[in-house]
Amino acid sequence: MNQKIKFFEQVNKNFDIAAIYTNHPIGLLKQIKICNGVYHMTFPLKRDDGSIEVINAWRAEHSQHKSPVKGGIRYAEAVNEDEVMALAALMTYKCAIVDVPLGGAKGGIKINVRNYSQNELERITRRYTFELVRKNFIGPGIDVPAPDYGTGPREMAWIADTYSALTGGPLDALGCVTGKPVGQGGVRGRTEATGRGVYFGIREACSFPEDMKEIGLETGVEGKKVIVQGLGNVGFYAAKFLQEGGADIIGIAEYEGAIYNAKGLDVEAVFQFRRAGNSILDFPGAKKIPDSADALELECDILVPAALENQITMKNAKNIKAKIIAEAANGPVTADAAEALLNRGKRIIPDMYLNAGGVTVSYFEWLKNLSHVRFGRMSKRFEEDINTQILKSVEELTGKKLPQNIFKKIAHGPDELDLVNSGLEETMISAYHQMREIRLQHNSEISLRTAAFIDAIDKVAISYKEMGIFP
Ligand code: NAD
C-alpha cells in the first residue's frame, strides 16, 4: 500500500468533482466535507510477558447531521488519523446513499493483530472502549461502532460488555455497538451482510443490457470471470455469493500471495484451507502467484478489491484488465487511478455504495436492540397461518394439490434472517437505481462514483437546510 497517498484528500477530491454538479452554498459544502471531531488517544497495554506498550488509537466523528453517528473499528498497523477521518467521511456518504439515517464515524487502533494474544486483544479493546466512554464518544444515541478490517463479532461483544459495565447497564446498552454475536444482541445475517451486499450491487450493475453493452460485457453475473483480493469477511462472502450466483472465481489474492485457476476455484474450500493455518499458495490444483499484487492485473471480467485502500494506483491502473472494478473495500482505487480507468472505458462500482450492506444491516441490528425484540417474532406464525389458509383455499377451489415442498416454501412466514436479507436486497437495489438514475440525468457523462456523491451531498445538504444551524 502506498502510504504517501492521503486518503482523506482522495475522498475530498471525489467530493469536489461531484459538488460542481450541485448548487449548494459553498459554506455548506465545506461543512459537509469537514470532519467534525477526531479523538486521538494513547493508553498503556500490559503485555502477557509483563512489559508495557503504548497503544495509539483514534475515533473520528465526521458528521452529526444525523444521530447517532456510525462506523467500524479497524485494527491494523497502517491506521492513522488521516485514514480514520477519510473512512468516517465515507461512512457519512455511505449512510446517505442507502438511506440509513445516521451520521458517519470510524475508529482505529494501530496494531497488527497477529502480534497479540487473545487476552492482549481483549485488554486493548476494553481499554479503548473505556477511553471512548470517558470522552462520550460511544453510546446508542451518540456513536455506534461496528466491525471493520481486523475486528469481528468477538471484539464487538467485548465492547458491548465494557460499555454496559461502565455505564451501569442502561436499558439500551446493547445498541452501543453492532456486529455482535447473535447471542449478545446481534442480528442474524450481519456477519455476511457486507459481502452479500457486494453481490447484490454487482448483480444489479450487471443487470442492465445497455450498461453492459457500454463496457462490452454480456448481461448478468452468470459466467463472469472474477478475481477477488482479500479473503476476509467482505472478500470471502462476496466471492461465495458471486459463486452461488453463477460467477467463476478464477483468482483469489491474500497478503501472502495469490492463486489462479481459469476453470474457477471453490471459494469455501480455499477459505477452509487457509483457516486451517495453510498458506493460500499451497491450495491444491491452483497456479501460485507469489506476488499477490500481480493477481490484480490478470485477465478477468470483474475485479473485486476487498482488502484495503490504495491498492490500484497510477502504478498499476494501466495494467488492470477487468472491465468492472467492484470496490468492496473502502478506497481501494485512488482518485487519479479511477480517472485513468474510466478513461480506458472501465466501470467502477464505488465503495460508498457497494460495501454499504454492512452498515445497512448494522442499522437493522441497532433497531433490534432498541426494540428489544427479534425481527419476525410477532408476525412469523401469523403470516404462516394466513398463507396456509390461502393455499388451502386455492387447492380446494382448483381441486389440485401443491407438492408438499412448494406448499411449505410459499406458506413459510419470514424469520429474522429472511427479513434482514430481504431488507438488505431491497436497499442495495433501490440505492443502485438512484445512483444510476443520477448518472443518466447527466447523459452518462459522469461516473457512478460522482453520481453517488451527488446523491449523498444532496441528502446531507437537505438535512442541514431543514434542521437549520445551531445556535
Ligand atoms: P478482514 O480483516 O476480515 O479481511 C481483510 C483480508 O484482506 C484479510 O484476510 C487480509 O489478510 C487480507 N489482506 C490484507 N492485505 C492484503 C493484500 N495486500 N493483498 C491481499 N489481501 C490482503 O477485513 P474486512 O472486514 O473484510 O474489510 C475489508 C475491507 O472492507 C476494508 O477496506 C474495510 O474497511 C471494508 N469494509 C468492511 C466492512 C465489514 O462489515 N467488515 C464493511 C464495509 C467496508
Short mmCIF file of C-alpha atoms and ligand atoms in Angstrom, two decimals:
data_model
loop_
_atom_site.label_atom_id
_atom_site.label_comp_id
_atom_site.label_asym_id
_atom_site.label_seq_id
_atom_site.Cartn_x
_atom_site.Cartn_y
_atom_site.Cartn_z
CA MET A 1 0.00 0.00 0.00
CA ASN A 2 1.28 3.46 -0.83
CA GLN A 3 1.47 5.33 2.47
CA LYS A 4 2.10 8.68 0.77
CA ILE A 5 -1.38 8.83 -0.72
CA LYS A 6 -3.55 10.89 1.61
CA PHE A 7 -6.82 9.00 1.85
CA PHE A 8 -8.95 11.90 3.17
CA GLU A 9 -7.66 14.09 0.33
CA GLN A 10 -8.74 11.37 -2.13
CA VAL A 11 -12.25 11.28 -0.67
CA ASN A 12 -12.48 15.08 -0.78
CA LYS A 13 -11.21 15.15 -4.34
CA ASN A 14 -14.11 12.92 -5.34
CA PHE A 15 -16.48 15.08 -3.28
CA ASP A 16 -15.29 18.23 -5.11
CA ILE A 17 -15.80 16.64 -8.53
CA ALA A 18 -19.43 15.92 -7.61
CA ALA A 19 -20.08 19.20 -5.75
CA ILE A 20 -19.75 21.07 -9.07
CA TYR A 21 -22.98 19.40 -10.20
CA THR A 22 -24.90 20.60 -7.10
CA ASN A 23 -26.00 24.12 -6.27
CA HIS A 24 -25.50 24.26 -2.51
CA PRO A 25 -23.81 27.26 -0.86
CA ILE A 26 -20.03 26.89 -0.68
CA GLY A 27 -20.04 27.24 3.12
CA LEU A 28 -22.49 24.38 3.46
CA LEU A 29 -20.42 22.18 1.17
CA LYS A 30 -17.37 22.91 3.34
CA GLN A 31 -19.31 21.96 6.47
CA ILE A 32 -20.49 18.70 4.91
CA LYS A 33 -16.92 17.82 3.89
CA ILE A 34 -15.13 18.63 7.14
CA CYS A 35 -14.62 16.04 9.88
CA ASN A 36 -16.47 17.37 12.95
CA GLY A 37 -14.34 15.71 15.60
CA VAL A 38 -11.32 13.43 15.99
CA TYR A 39 -10.14 11.93 19.25
CA HIS A 40 -6.58 10.60 19.29
CA MET A 41 -5.90 8.58 22.41
CA THR A 42 -2.86 6.78 23.72
CA PHE A 43 -3.01 4.26 26.52
CA PRO A 44 -0.77 1.60 28.05
CA LEU A 45 -1.12 -2.12 27.45
CA LYS A 46 0.38 -4.58 29.91
CA ARG A 47 1.61 -7.38 27.67
CA ASP A 48 1.45 -11.04 28.67
CA ASP A 49 5.19 -11.00 29.46
CA GLY A 50 4.71 -8.08 31.90
CA SER A 51 6.21 -5.41 29.62
CA ILE A 52 4.31 -2.18 28.91
CA GLU A 53 3.48 -0.93 25.45
CA VAL A 54 1.89 2.36 24.37
CA ILE A 55 -1.10 1.91 22.07
CA ASN A 56 -2.26 4.60 19.63
CA ALA A 57 -5.95 4.74 18.76
CA TRP A 58 -8.47 7.09 17.17
CA ARG A 59 -12.18 7.71 16.81
CA ALA A 60 -13.37 10.22 14.21
CA GLU A 61 -16.93 11.54 14.07
CA HIS A 62 -17.35 13.06 10.66
CA SER A 63 -20.91 14.37 10.62
CA GLN A 64 -23.67 14.71 13.18
CA HIS A 65 -26.31 15.82 10.68
CA LYS A 66 -27.99 12.60 11.82
CA SER A 67 -27.56 10.92 15.20
CA PRO A 68 -26.09 8.65 16.28
CA VAL A 69 -23.00 8.52 14.13
CA LYS A 70 -21.83 5.10 13.00
CA GLY A 71 -18.77 3.37 11.61
CA GLY A 72 -16.43 0.44 12.05
CA ILE A 73 -13.34 -0.02 14.18
CA ARG A 74 -10.21 -1.13 12.38
CA TYR A 75 -7.20 -2.91 13.86
CA ALA A 76 -4.23 -2.51 11.53
CA GLU A 77 -0.64 -1.38 11.60
CA ALA A 78 -1.27 1.30 8.99
CA VAL A 79 -4.06 3.01 10.96
CA ASN A 80 -3.51 6.77 11.25
CA GLU A 81 -5.56 9.92 11.78
CA ASP A 82 -5.91 10.70 8.08
CA GLU A 83 -7.21 7.21 7.33
CA VAL A 84 -9.74 7.27 10.17
CA MET A 85 -11.06 10.66 9.06
CA ALA A 86 -11.34 9.52 5.45
CA LEU A 87 -13.21 6.38 6.43
CA ALA A 88 -15.51 8.38 8.72
CA ALA A 89 -16.34 10.71 5.82
CA LEU A 90 -17.07 7.72 3.56
CA MET A 91 -19.47 6.48 6.27
CA THR A 92 -21.44 9.73 6.16
CA TYR A 93 -21.87 9.46 2.39
CA LYS A 94 -22.49 5.72 2.52
CA CYS A 95 -25.34 6.08 5.02
CA ALA A 96 -26.91 8.81 2.91
CA ILE A 97 -26.71 6.72 -0.27
CA VAL A 98 -28.53 3.75 1.29
CA ASP A 99 -30.95 5.95 3.28
CA VAL A 100 -29.67 4.85 6.66
CA PRO A 101 -30.50 7.82 8.96
CA LEU A 102 -27.12 8.01 10.72
CA GLY A 103 -24.01 10.20 10.56
CA GLY A 104 -20.54 8.88 9.73
CA ALA A 105 -17.76 7.84 12.10
CA LYS A 106 -14.76 5.49 12.17
CA GLY A 107 -12.30 4.18 14.70
CA GLY A 108 -8.92 2.56 14.50
CA ILE A 109 -6.23 1.04 16.67
CA LYS A 110 -2.69 0.97 15.32
CA ILE A 111 -1.80 -2.67 15.92
CA ASN A 112 -1.09 -5.78 13.90
CA VAL A 113 -3.48 -8.32 15.42
CA ARG A 114 -1.12 -11.17 14.58
CA ASN A 115 1.37 -9.83 17.16
CA TYR A 116 -1.00 -10.04 20.13
CA SER A 117 -2.58 -12.86 22.13
CA GLN A 118 -6.36 -13.07 22.53
CA ASN A 119 -6.05 -11.82 26.11
CA GLU A 120 -3.99 -8.83 24.99
CA LEU A 121 -6.52 -8.03 22.24
CA GLU A 122 -9.30 -8.17 24.83
CA ARG A 123 -7.43 -5.77 27.14
CA ILE A 124 -6.77 -3.38 24.22
CA THR A 125 -10.42 -3.48 23.14
CA ARG A 126 -11.80 -2.95 26.66
CA ARG A 127 -9.38 -0.09 27.39
CA TYR A 128 -10.23 1.55 24.04
CA THR A 129 -13.94 1.33 24.96
CA PHE A 130 -13.18 2.85 28.37
CA GLU A 131 -11.44 5.81 26.67
CA LEU A 132 -14.43 6.26 24.34
CA VAL A 133 -16.87 6.21 27.27
CA ARG A 134 -14.75 8.77 29.14
CA LYS A 135 -14.99 11.25 26.26
CA ASN A 136 -18.60 10.49 25.36
CA PHE A 137 -17.54 9.01 22.01
CA ILE A 138 -19.76 5.92 22.30
CA GLY A 139 -23.42 5.24 23.14
CA PRO A 140 -26.64 4.05 21.46
CA GLY A 141 -27.66 7.66 20.76
CA ILE A 142 -24.16 9.11 20.28
CA ASP A 143 -21.75 6.93 18.34
CA VAL A 144 -22.21 3.25 17.49
CA PRO A 145 -19.10 1.33 16.30
CA ALA A 146 -19.11 -1.88 14.22
CA PRO A 147 -16.54 -4.35 12.86
CA ASP A 148 -14.06 -3.42 10.16
CA TYR A 149 -10.67 -4.68 8.99
CA GLY A 150 -9.11 -6.82 11.74
CA THR A 151 -12.18 -6.90 14.02
CA GLY A 152 -15.31 -9.03 14.21
CA PRO A 153 -18.16 -10.20 16.49
CA ARG A 154 -15.73 -11.13 19.29
CA GLU A 155 -14.41 -7.57 19.66
CA MET A 156 -17.92 -6.13 19.39
CA ALA A 157 -19.10 -8.36 22.28
CA TRP A 158 -16.18 -7.09 24.44
CA ILE A 159 -17.12 -3.51 23.58
CA ALA A 160 -20.81 -4.04 24.46
CA ASP A 161 -19.92 -5.71 27.74
CA THR A 162 -17.42 -2.99 28.73
CA TYR A 163 -19.83 -0.20 27.81
CA SER A 164 -22.62 -1.81 29.79
CA ALA A 165 -20.39 -2.35 32.84
CA LEU A 166 -19.06 1.22 32.82
CA THR A 167 -22.44 2.89 32.35
CA GLY A 168 -24.42 0.86 34.87
CA GLY A 169 -26.18 -1.35 32.32
CA PRO A 170 -28.77 1.06 30.88
CA LEU A 171 -31.77 -0.43 29.05
CA ASP A 172 -30.45 0.29 25.55
CA ALA A 173 -26.80 -0.58 26.29
CA LEU A 174 -26.62 -3.27 23.59
CA GLY A 175 -27.33 -0.58 20.98
CA CYS A 176 -23.88 0.95 21.67
CA VAL A 177 -22.21 -1.28 19.07
CA THR A 178 -23.29 -3.52 16.17
CA GLY A 179 -21.86 -6.65 14.58
CA LYS A 180 -22.19 -8.50 17.90
CA PRO A 181 -22.66 -12.29 18.08
CA VAL A 182 -26.37 -13.21 17.85
CA GLY A 183 -26.35 -14.39 21.48
CA GLN A 184 -25.14 -10.95 22.57
CA GLY A 185 -27.82 -8.92 20.81
CA GLY A 186 -26.50 -9.30 17.29
CA VAL A 187 -28.78 -9.75 14.30
CA ARG A 188 -28.78 -12.79 12.04
CA GLY A 189 -27.14 -12.04 8.70
CA ARG A 190 -24.82 -9.25 9.91
CA THR A 191 -21.58 -11.22 9.56
CA GLU A 192 -22.13 -11.89 5.87
CA ALA A 193 -24.05 -8.64 5.17
CA THR A 194 -21.27 -6.60 3.56
CA GLY A 195 -20.27 -9.42 1.20
CA ARG A 196 -23.91 -10.21 0.42
CA GLY A 197 -24.49 -6.52 -0.34
CA VAL A 198 -21.44 -6.52 -2.62
CA TYR A 199 -23.01 -9.42 -4.53
CA PHE A 200 -26.39 -7.65 -4.80
CA GLY A 201 -24.64 -4.49 -6.03
CA ILE A 202 -22.61 -6.30 -8.69
CA ARG A 203 -25.66 -8.30 -9.78
CA GLU A 204 -27.64 -5.08 -10.17
CA ALA A 205 -24.85 -3.38 -12.12
CA CYS A 206 -24.68 -6.37 -14.48
CA SER A 207 -28.45 -6.50 -14.99
CA PHE A 208 -28.86 -3.58 -17.42
CA PRO A 209 -28.16 -4.74 -21.01
CA GLU A 210 -27.41 -1.19 -22.23
CA ASP A 211 -24.91 -0.58 -19.40
CA MET A 212 -23.16 -3.88 -20.03
CA LYS A 213 -23.03 -3.14 -23.76
CA GLU A 214 -21.18 0.13 -22.99
CA ILE A 215 -18.31 -1.88 -21.50
CA GLY A 216 -18.50 -4.86 -23.82
CA LEU A 217 -19.94 -7.45 -21.44
CA GLU A 218 -22.94 -9.77 -21.55
CA THR A 219 -25.84 -9.10 -19.17
CA GLY A 220 -25.90 -10.97 -15.88
CA VAL A 221 -23.45 -12.28 -13.30
CA GLU A 222 -23.57 -15.85 -14.62
CA GLY A 223 -20.37 -16.99 -16.27
CA LYS A 224 -18.44 -13.82 -15.39
CA LYS A 225 -14.77 -14.39 -14.53
CA VAL A 226 -13.98 -12.79 -11.18
CA ILE A 227 -10.78 -12.11 -9.21
CA VAL A 228 -11.09 -11.22 -5.52
CA GLN A 229 -8.41 -9.53 -3.41
CA GLY A 230 -8.68 -10.30 0.33
CA LEU A 231 -10.39 -13.41 1.67
CA GLY A 232 -11.51 -11.80 4.91
CA ASN A 233 -15.05 -11.05 5.99
CA VAL A 234 -16.02 -8.94 2.97
CA GLY A 235 -13.98 -10.75 0.32
CA PHE A 236 -14.94 -14.27 1.37
CA TYR A 237 -18.69 -13.64 1.47
CA ALA A 238 -18.64 -11.53 -1.71
CA ALA A 239 -16.79 -14.37 -3.50
CA LYS A 240 -19.09 -17.02 -2.03
CA PHE A 241 -22.31 -15.26 -3.08
CA LEU A 242 -20.91 -14.39 -6.52
CA GLN A 243 -20.05 -18.06 -6.99
CA GLU A 244 -23.54 -19.11 -5.86
CA GLY A 245 -24.90 -16.54 -8.35
CA GLY A 246 -23.12 -18.35 -11.19
CA ALA A 247 -19.84 -16.41 -11.50
CA ASP A 248 -16.46 -18.18 -11.76
CA ILE A 249 -13.98 -17.08 -9.11
CA ILE A 250 -10.77 -17.60 -11.08
CA GLY A 251 -8.36 -15.78 -8.77
CA ILE A 252 -8.02 -15.08 -5.05
CA ALA A 253 -5.31 -12.82 -3.64
CA GLU A 254 -4.26 -12.77 0.00
CA TYR A 255 -1.38 -10.95 1.65
CA GLU A 256 0.99 -13.96 1.37
CA GLY A 257 0.31 -14.49 -2.35
CA ALA A 258 -2.44 -15.32 -4.82
CA ILE A 259 -3.86 -18.36 -6.60
CA TYR A 260 -5.43 -18.78 -10.03
CA ASN A 261 -7.48 -21.38 -11.82
CA ALA A 262 -9.12 -20.49 -15.14
CA LYS A 263 -11.87 -23.06 -14.50
CA GLY A 264 -12.81 -21.50 -11.16
CA LEU A 265 -11.80 -22.02 -7.53
CA ASP A 266 -14.01 -23.50 -4.82
CA VAL A 267 -14.27 -20.43 -2.55
CA GLU A 268 -15.44 -22.31 0.53
CA ALA A 269 -12.64 -24.90 0.13
CA VAL A 270 -9.97 -22.18 -0.23
CA PHE A 271 -11.35 -20.37 2.82
CA GLN A 272 -11.36 -23.53 4.98
CA PHE A 273 -7.88 -24.47 3.74
CA ARG A 274 -6.47 -21.10 4.80
CA ARG A 275 -8.43 -21.09 8.01
CA ALA A 276 -6.74 -24.38 8.95
CA GLY A 277 -3.45 -22.45 9.02
CA ASN A 278 -2.21 -23.13 5.48
CA SER A 279 -0.82 -20.58 3.08
CA ILE A 280 -3.15 -19.85 0.16
CA LEU A 281 -0.20 -20.62 -2.12
CA ASP A 282 -0.37 -24.30 -1.14
CA PHE A 283 -4.01 -24.72 -2.17
CA PRO A 284 -4.07 -27.82 -4.39
CA GLY A 285 -4.88 -27.56 -8.07
CA ALA A 286 -4.27 -23.83 -8.47
CA LYS A 287 -1.49 -21.82 -10.09
CA LYS A 288 0.67 -19.99 -7.50
CA ILE A 289 1.22 -16.25 -7.85
CA PRO A 290 3.90 -15.34 -5.27
CA ASP A 291 3.46 -11.57 -5.63
CA SER A 292 -0.14 -11.05 -4.60
CA ALA A 293 -0.45 -7.69 -6.37
CA ASP A 294 0.13 -9.39 -9.74
CA ALA A 295 -3.28 -11.07 -9.43
CA LEU A 296 -4.99 -7.69 -9.83
CA GLU A 297 -3.58 -7.41 -13.34
CA LEU A 298 -4.82 -10.75 -14.67
CA GLU A 299 -7.44 -11.09 -17.40
CA CYS A 300 -10.97 -11.21 -15.91
CA ASP A 301 -14.40 -9.55 -16.20
CA ILE A 302 -14.78 -8.31 -12.63
CA LEU A 303 -12.05 -7.39 -10.16
CA VAL A 304 -13.19 -7.20 -6.52
CA PRO A 305 -10.61 -5.48 -4.30
CA ALA A 306 -11.82 -6.40 -0.80
CA ALA A 307 -8.73 -5.87 1.36
CA LEU A 308 -7.57 -2.31 1.96
CA GLU A 309 -7.32 1.16 0.43
CA ASN A 310 -4.90 2.38 -2.27
CA GLN A 311 -4.46 -0.98 -3.98
CA ILE A 312 -4.99 0.36 -7.51
CA THR A 313 -2.88 3.45 -8.08
CA MET A 314 -1.31 5.19 -11.08
CA LYS A 315 1.39 2.49 -10.89
CA ASN A 316 -0.81 -0.46 -11.81
CA ALA A 317 -4.02 1.16 -13.21
CA LYS A 318 -2.74 0.86 -16.79
CA ASN A 319 -2.33 -2.90 -16.34
CA ILE A 320 -5.81 -3.62 -14.99
CA LYS A 321 -7.70 -5.78 -17.49
CA ALA A 322 -11.01 -6.26 -15.68
CA LYS A 323 -13.94 -4.39 -17.23
CA ILE A 324 -15.68 -3.87 -13.89
CA ILE A 325 -13.83 -2.86 -10.74
CA ALA A 326 -16.15 -3.55 -7.83
CA GLU A 327 -14.86 -1.65 -4.81
CA ALA A 328 -15.73 -3.96 -1.92
CA ALA A 329 -13.01 -2.44 0.29
CA ASN A 330 -13.03 1.23 1.24
CA GLY A 331 -10.92 3.38 -1.09
CA PRO A 332 -9.12 0.58 -3.00
CA VAL A 333 -8.72 2.79 -6.11
CA THR A 334 -7.05 6.20 -5.81
CA ALA A 335 -8.80 9.17 -7.43
CA ASP A 336 -6.16 9.50 -10.20
CA ALA A 337 -6.20 5.79 -10.91
CA ALA A 338 -10.01 5.83 -11.07
CA GLU A 339 -9.87 8.59 -13.68
CA ALA A 340 -7.32 6.63 -15.72
CA LEU A 341 -9.50 3.51 -15.55
CA LEU A 342 -12.64 5.40 -16.56
CA ASN A 343 -10.76 6.91 -19.50
CA ARG A 344 -9.98 3.36 -20.58
CA GLY A 345 -13.71 2.55 -20.58
CA LYS A 346 -13.80 0.62 -17.29
CA ARG A 347 -16.79 0.64 -14.96
CA ILE A 348 -16.13 1.28 -11.27
CA ILE A 349 -18.84 0.38 -8.76
CA PRO A 350 -17.96 2.78 -5.92
CA ASP A 351 -17.13 1.65 -2.40
CA MET A 352 -19.53 4.02 -0.67
CA TYR A 353 -22.37 2.27 -2.41
CA LEU A 354 -21.05 -1.26 -2.88
CA ASN A 355 -19.98 -2.08 0.66
CA ALA A 356 -22.91 -0.30 2.33
CA GLY A 357 -24.58 -3.65 3.11
CA GLY A 358 -22.65 -3.79 6.36
CA VAL A 359 -23.95 -0.52 7.72
CA THR A 360 -27.44 -1.29 6.42
CA VAL A 361 -27.67 -4.48 8.47
CA SER A 362 -25.88 -2.80 11.39
CA TYR A 363 -28.73 -0.30 11.31
CA PHE A 364 -31.20 -3.21 11.49
CA GLU A 365 -29.26 -4.60 14.46
CA TRP A 366 -29.38 -1.23 16.23
CA LEU A 367 -33.16 -1.06 15.65
CA LYS A 368 -33.47 -4.58 17.07
CA ASN A 369 -31.50 -3.58 20.16
CA LEU A 370 -33.69 -0.52 20.75
CA SER A 371 -36.91 -2.50 20.30
CA HIS A 372 -35.67 -5.49 22.33
CA VAL A 373 -37.42 -7.99 20.09
CA ARG A 374 -36.21 -10.30 17.32
CA PHE A 375 -37.39 -9.37 13.83
CA GLY A 376 -40.29 -11.59 12.78
CA ARG A 377 -41.07 -12.79 16.29
CA MET A 378 -44.50 -11.14 16.40
CA SER A 379 -45.55 -11.85 12.81
CA LYS A 380 -43.92 -15.09 11.56
CA ARG A 381 -46.57 -17.52 12.79
CA PHE A 382 -49.43 -15.16 11.91
CA GLU A 383 -48.23 -14.79 8.31
CA GLU A 384 -47.62 -18.52 8.02
CA ASP A 385 -51.21 -19.25 9.15
CA ILE A 386 -52.68 -16.78 6.65
CA ASN A 387 -50.54 -18.12 3.78
CA THR A 388 -51.57 -21.67 4.68
CA GLN A 389 -55.26 -20.74 4.65
CA ILE A 390 -54.90 -19.02 1.26
CA LEU A 391 -53.07 -22.01 -0.25
CA LYS A 392 -55.63 -24.47 1.15
CA SER A 393 -58.45 -22.38 -0.38
CA VAL A 394 -56.63 -22.38 -3.74
CA GLU A 395 -56.27 -26.18 -3.51
CA GLU A 396 -59.94 -26.60 -2.67
CA LEU A 397 -61.08 -24.29 -5.48
CA THR A 398 -58.85 -25.88 -8.12
CA GLY A 399 -59.10 -29.43 -6.81
CA LYS A 400 -55.30 -29.72 -7.23
CA LYS A 401 -52.72 -30.36 -4.50
CA LEU A 402 -49.44 -28.46 -4.44
CA PRO A 403 -46.29 -30.58 -3.87
CA GLN A 404 -45.50 -30.55 -0.14
CA ASN A 405 -42.13 -28.76 -0.53
CA ILE A 406 -43.63 -25.96 -2.65
CA PHE A 407 -46.57 -25.61 -0.25
CA LYS A 408 -44.17 -25.23 2.68
CA LYS A 409 -41.96 -22.75 0.83
CA ILE A 410 -44.87 -20.45 -0.05
CA ALA A 411 -46.58 -20.77 3.35
CA HIS A 412 -43.35 -20.10 5.28
CA GLY A 413 -43.59 -17.00 7.49
CA PRO A 414 -40.43 -14.86 7.40
CA ASP A 415 -37.92 -15.27 10.22
CA GLU A 416 -35.22 -12.79 11.19
CA LEU A 417 -32.73 -13.88 8.54
CA ASP A 418 -35.35 -13.71 5.77
CA LEU A 419 -36.32 -10.19 6.81
CA VAL A 420 -32.73 -8.96 7.18
CA ASN A 421 -31.66 -10.37 3.80
CA SER A 422 -34.76 -9.04 2.10
CA GLY A 423 -34.28 -5.57 3.64
CA LEU A 424 -30.65 -5.64 2.53
CA GLU A 425 -31.54 -6.71 -1.02
CA GLU A 426 -34.18 -4.00 -1.34
CA THR A 427 -31.73 -1.38 -0.03
CA MET A 428 -28.94 -2.34 -2.42
CA ILE A 429 -31.26 -2.49 -5.43
CA SER A 430 -33.02 0.81 -4.83
CA ALA A 431 -29.77 2.64 -4.00
CA TYR A 432 -28.22 1.36 -7.24
CA HIS A 433 -31.22 2.60 -9.19
CA GLN A 434 -30.97 6.06 -7.57
CA MET A 435 -27.26 6.26 -8.40
CA ARG A 436 -27.76 5.06 -11.97
CA GLU A 437 -30.67 7.47 -12.49
CA ILE A 438 -28.46 10.43 -11.48
CA ARG A 439 -25.78 9.25 -13.91
CA LEU A 440 -28.39 9.05 -16.69
CA GLN A 441 -29.65 12.55 -15.83
CA HIS A 442 -26.10 13.69 -16.68
CA ASN A 443 -26.19 11.82 -20.01
CA SER A 444 -23.92 9.11 -18.59
CA GLU A 445 -21.04 11.62 -18.73
CA ILE A 446 -20.28 11.23 -15.03
CA SER A 447 -19.02 8.17 -13.20
CA LEU A 448 -21.14 6.10 -10.82
CA ARG A 449 -18.97 7.45 -8.00
CA THR A 450 -19.73 11.05 -8.93
CA ALA A 451 -23.42 10.14 -9.15
CA ALA A 452 -23.22 8.53 -5.70
CA PHE A 453 -21.54 11.63 -4.28
CA ILE A 454 -24.16 13.94 -5.82
CA ASP A 455 -26.84 11.79 -4.20
CA ALA A 456 -25.08 11.87 -0.80
CA ILE A 457 -24.27 15.60 -0.89
CA ASP A 458 -27.88 16.46 -1.79
CA LYS A 459 -29.29 14.32 1.02
CA VAL A 460 -26.92 15.69 3.68
CA ALA A 461 -27.46 19.27 2.43
CA ILE A 462 -31.24 18.87 2.64
CA SER A 463 -30.86 17.59 6.17
CA TYR A 464 -28.83 20.70 7.16
CA LYS A 465 -31.27 23.03 5.41
CA GLU A 466 -34.27 21.51 7.15
CA MET A 467 -32.82 21.36 10.65
CA GLY A 468 -31.04 24.73 10.50
CA ILE A 469 -27.75 25.55 12.18
CA PHE A 470 -27.40 25.81 15.96
CA PRO A 471 -27.46 28.35 17.60
P1 NAD B 1 -10.83 -8.57 7.27
O1 NAD B 1 -9.77 -8.24 8.24
O2 NAD B 1 -11.90 -9.53 7.64
O3 NAD B 1 -10.20 -9.11 5.89
C1 NAD B 1 -9.23 -8.46 5.14
C2 NAD B 1 -8.43 -9.53 4.40
O4 NAD B 1 -7.54 -8.90 3.47
C3 NAD B 1 -7.58 -10.37 5.34
O5 NAD B 1 -7.81 -11.74 5.08
C4 NAD B 1 -6.16 -9.95 4.99
O6 NAD B 1 -5.21 -10.99 5.19
C5 NAD B 1 -6.29 -9.57 3.53
N1 NAD B 1 -5.24 -8.68 3.04
C6 NAD B 1 -4.58 -7.72 3.70
N2 NAD B 1 -3.70 -7.11 2.89
C7 NAD B 1 -3.78 -7.72 1.70
C8 NAD B 1 -3.12 -7.54 0.45
N3 NAD B 1 -2.20 -6.61 0.28
N4 NAD B 1 -3.48 -8.35 -0.58
C9 NAD B 1 -4.42 -9.29 -0.43
N5 NAD B 1 -5.09 -9.50 0.73
C10 NAD B 1 -4.78 -8.73 1.78
O7 NAD B 1 -11.44 -7.15 6.83
P2 NAD B 1 -12.87 -6.86 6.21
O8 NAD B 1 -13.81 -6.58 7.30
O9 NAD B 1 -13.18 -7.90 5.18
O10 NAD B 1 -12.59 -5.47 5.48
C11 NAD B 1 -12.01 -5.40 4.18
C12 NAD B 1 -12.33 -4.05 3.57
O11 NAD B 1 -13.74 -3.88 3.52
C13 NAD B 1 -11.80 -2.84 4.34
O12 NAD B 1 -11.47 -1.82 3.42
C14 NAD B 1 -12.99 -2.42 5.17
O13 NAD B 1 -12.93 -1.05 5.53
C15 NAD B 1 -14.11 -2.68 4.19
N6 NAD B 1 -15.43 -2.83 4.80
C16 NAD B 1 -15.68 -3.79 5.75
C17 NAD B 1 -16.97 -3.92 6.28
C18 NAD B 1 -17.33 -5.00 7.25
O14 NAD B 1 -18.53 -5.15 7.55
N7 NAD B 1 -16.43 -5.80 7.74
C19 NAD B 1 -17.98 -3.05 5.87
C20 NAD B 1 -17.71 -2.09 4.90
C21 NAD B 1 -16.43 -2.00 4.38
#
